[in-house]
Coordinates of N, CA and C in Angstrom, one line a residue:
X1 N 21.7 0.0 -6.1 CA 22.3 1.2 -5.6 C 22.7 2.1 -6.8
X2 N 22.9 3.3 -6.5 CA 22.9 4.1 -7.8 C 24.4 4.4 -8.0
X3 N 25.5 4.3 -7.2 CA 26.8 4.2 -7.5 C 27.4 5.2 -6.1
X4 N 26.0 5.1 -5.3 CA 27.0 6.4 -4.1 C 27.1 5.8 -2.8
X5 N 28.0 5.4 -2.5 CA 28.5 4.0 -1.4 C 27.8 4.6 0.1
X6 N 27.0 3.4 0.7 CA 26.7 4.0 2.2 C 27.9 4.3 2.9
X7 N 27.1 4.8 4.2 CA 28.3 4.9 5.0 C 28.5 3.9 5.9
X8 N 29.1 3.6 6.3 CA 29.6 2.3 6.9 C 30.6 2.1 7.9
X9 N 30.8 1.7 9.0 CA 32.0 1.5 9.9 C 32.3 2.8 10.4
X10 N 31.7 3.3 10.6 CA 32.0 4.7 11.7 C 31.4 5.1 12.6
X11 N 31.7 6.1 13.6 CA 30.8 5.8 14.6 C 29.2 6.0 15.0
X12 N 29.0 7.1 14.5 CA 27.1 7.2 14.8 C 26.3 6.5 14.0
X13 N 25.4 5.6 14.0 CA 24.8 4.5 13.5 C 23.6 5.8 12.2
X14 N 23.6 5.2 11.0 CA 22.4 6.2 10.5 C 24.3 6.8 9.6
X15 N 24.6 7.7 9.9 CA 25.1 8.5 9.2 C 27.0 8.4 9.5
X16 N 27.5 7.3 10.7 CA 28.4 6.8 11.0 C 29.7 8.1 10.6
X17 N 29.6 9.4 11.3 CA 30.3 10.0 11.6 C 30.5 11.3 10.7
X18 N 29.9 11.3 9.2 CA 29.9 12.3 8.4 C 29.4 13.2 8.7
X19 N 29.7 14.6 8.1 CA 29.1 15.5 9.0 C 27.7 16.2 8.1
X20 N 26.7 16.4 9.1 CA 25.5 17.1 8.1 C 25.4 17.6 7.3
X21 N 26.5 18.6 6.7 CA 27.0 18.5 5.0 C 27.0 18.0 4.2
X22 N 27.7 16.4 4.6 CA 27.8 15.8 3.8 C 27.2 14.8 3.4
X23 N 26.1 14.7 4.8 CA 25.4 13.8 4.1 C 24.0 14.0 3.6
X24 N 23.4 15.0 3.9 CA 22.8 15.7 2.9 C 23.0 16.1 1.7
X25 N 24.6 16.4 1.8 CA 25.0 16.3 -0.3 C 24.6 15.1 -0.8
X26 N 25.2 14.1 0.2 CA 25.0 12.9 -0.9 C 23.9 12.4 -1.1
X27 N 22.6 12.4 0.0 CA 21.6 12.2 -0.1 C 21.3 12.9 -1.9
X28 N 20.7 14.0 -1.4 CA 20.3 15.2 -2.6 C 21.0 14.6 -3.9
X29 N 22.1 14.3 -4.1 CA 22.8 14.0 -5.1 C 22.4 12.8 -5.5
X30 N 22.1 11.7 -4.5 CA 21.6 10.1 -4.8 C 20.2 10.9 -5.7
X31 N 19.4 11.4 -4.9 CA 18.0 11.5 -5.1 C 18.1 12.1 -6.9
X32 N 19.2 13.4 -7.0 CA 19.2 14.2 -8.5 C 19.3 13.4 -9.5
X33 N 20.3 12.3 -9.3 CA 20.9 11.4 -10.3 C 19.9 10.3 -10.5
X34 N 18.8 10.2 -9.6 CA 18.0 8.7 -10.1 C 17.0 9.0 -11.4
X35 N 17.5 8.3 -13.1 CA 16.8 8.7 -14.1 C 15.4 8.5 -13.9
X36 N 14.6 7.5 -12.9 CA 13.5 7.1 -12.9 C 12.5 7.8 -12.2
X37 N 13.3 8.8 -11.6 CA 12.9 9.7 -10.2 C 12.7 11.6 -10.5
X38 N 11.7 12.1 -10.3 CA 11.6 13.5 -9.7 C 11.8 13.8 -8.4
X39 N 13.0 14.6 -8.6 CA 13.5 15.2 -7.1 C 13.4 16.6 -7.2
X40 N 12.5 17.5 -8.0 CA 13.1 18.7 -7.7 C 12.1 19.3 -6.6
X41 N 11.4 19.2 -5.9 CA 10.7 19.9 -4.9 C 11.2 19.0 -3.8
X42 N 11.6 18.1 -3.4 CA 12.2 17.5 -2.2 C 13.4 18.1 -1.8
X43 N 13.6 18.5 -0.3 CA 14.3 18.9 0.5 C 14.6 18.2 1.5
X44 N 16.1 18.0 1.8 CA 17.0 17.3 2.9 C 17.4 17.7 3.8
X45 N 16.7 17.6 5.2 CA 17.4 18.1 6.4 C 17.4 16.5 6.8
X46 N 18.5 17.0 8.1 CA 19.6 16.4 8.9 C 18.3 16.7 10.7
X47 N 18.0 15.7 11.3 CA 17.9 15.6 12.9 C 18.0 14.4 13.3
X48 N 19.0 14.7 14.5 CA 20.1 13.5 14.9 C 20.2 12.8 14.3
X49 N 20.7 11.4 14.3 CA 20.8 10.0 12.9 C 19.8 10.3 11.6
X50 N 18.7 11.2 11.5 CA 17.8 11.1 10.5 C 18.2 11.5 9.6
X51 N 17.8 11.3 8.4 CA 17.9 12.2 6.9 C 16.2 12.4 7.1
X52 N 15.8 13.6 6.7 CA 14.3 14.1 6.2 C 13.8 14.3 5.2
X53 N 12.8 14.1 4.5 CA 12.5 14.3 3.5 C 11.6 14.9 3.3
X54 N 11.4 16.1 3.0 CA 10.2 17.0 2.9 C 10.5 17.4 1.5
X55 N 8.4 17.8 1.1 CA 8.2 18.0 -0.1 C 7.5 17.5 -0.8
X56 N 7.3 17.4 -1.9 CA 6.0 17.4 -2.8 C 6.7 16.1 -3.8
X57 N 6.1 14.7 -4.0 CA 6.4 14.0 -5.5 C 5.2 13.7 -6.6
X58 N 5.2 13.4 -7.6 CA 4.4 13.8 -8.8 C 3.4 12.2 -9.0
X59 N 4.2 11.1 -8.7 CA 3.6 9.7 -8.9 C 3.6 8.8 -7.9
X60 N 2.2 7.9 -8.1 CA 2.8 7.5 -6.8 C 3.4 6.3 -6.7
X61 N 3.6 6.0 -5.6 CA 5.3 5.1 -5.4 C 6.7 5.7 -5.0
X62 N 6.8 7.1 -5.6 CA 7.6 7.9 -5.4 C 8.2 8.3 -4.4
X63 N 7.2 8.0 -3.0 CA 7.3 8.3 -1.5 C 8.6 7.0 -1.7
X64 N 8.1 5.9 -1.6 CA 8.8 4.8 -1.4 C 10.2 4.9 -2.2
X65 N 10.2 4.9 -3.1 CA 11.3 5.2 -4.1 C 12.0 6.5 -3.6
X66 N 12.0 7.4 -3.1 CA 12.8 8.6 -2.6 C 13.4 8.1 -0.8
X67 N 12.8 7.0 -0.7 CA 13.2 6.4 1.0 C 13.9 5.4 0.0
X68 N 14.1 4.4 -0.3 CA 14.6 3.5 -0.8 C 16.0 4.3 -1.4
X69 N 16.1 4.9 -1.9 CA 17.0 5.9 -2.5 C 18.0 6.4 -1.4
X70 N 17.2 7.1 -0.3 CA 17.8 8.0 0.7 C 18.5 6.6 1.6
X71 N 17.6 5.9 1.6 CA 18.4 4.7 2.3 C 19.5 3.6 2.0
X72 N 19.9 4.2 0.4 CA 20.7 3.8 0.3 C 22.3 4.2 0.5
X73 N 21.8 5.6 0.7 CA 23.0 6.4 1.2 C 23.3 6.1 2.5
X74 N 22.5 6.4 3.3 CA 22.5 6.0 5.0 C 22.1 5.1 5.8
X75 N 21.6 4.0 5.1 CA 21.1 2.8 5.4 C 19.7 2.9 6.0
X76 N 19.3 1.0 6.0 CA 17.5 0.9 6.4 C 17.7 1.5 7.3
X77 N 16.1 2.5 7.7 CA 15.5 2.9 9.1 C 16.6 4.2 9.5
X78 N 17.1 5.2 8.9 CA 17.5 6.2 9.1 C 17.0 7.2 8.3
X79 N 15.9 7.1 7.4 CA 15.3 8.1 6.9 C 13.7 8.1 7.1
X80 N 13.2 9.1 7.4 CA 11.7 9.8 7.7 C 11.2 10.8 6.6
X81 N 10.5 10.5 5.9 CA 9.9 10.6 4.5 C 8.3 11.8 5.6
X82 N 8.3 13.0 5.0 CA 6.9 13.8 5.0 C 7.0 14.2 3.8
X83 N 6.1 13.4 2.7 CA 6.6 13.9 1.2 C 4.9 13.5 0.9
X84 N 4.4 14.7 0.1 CA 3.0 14.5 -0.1 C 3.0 14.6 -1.7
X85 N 1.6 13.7 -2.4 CA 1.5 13.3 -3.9 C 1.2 14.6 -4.3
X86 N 1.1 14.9 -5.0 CA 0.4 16.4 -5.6 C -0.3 15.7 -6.8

């Protein structure tokens, strides 16, 4: 994990009570801060428990690694990746 604590023990499962603000900051922010990672054409929306991930990555693996990433903020199976290779 990259140093940005899931969320945990609250009530909505996926994102456990934060509000869509905030947890699309922290996503975007997990994703900015990973040295191994290009984030800048990916974008973060919020539907119901989901984090989203739209946009474009450069290598591949990167799909996986931008879910792995995003799921570290909001835990497995709360993030849906539409992210195409260019």
């Amino acid at each position: 994990m990259l140093g940005f604590p899931a969320f945990t023990g609250h009530g909505e499962p996926g994102r456990q009570g934060h509000s869509d603000a905030a947890t699309r900051a922290s996503v975007e922010s997990a994703l900015h801060a990973a040295a191994d990672f290009e984030a800048g054409e990916i974008t973060v929306s919020i539907s119901g428990s989901y984090v989203i991930l739209e946009g474009f990555v450069r290598l591949r693996g990167d799909v996986e690694r931008a879910i792995e990433i995003a799921e570290g903020v909001v835990g497995r199976g709360y993030v849906r990746a539409r992210l195409l290779r260019r």
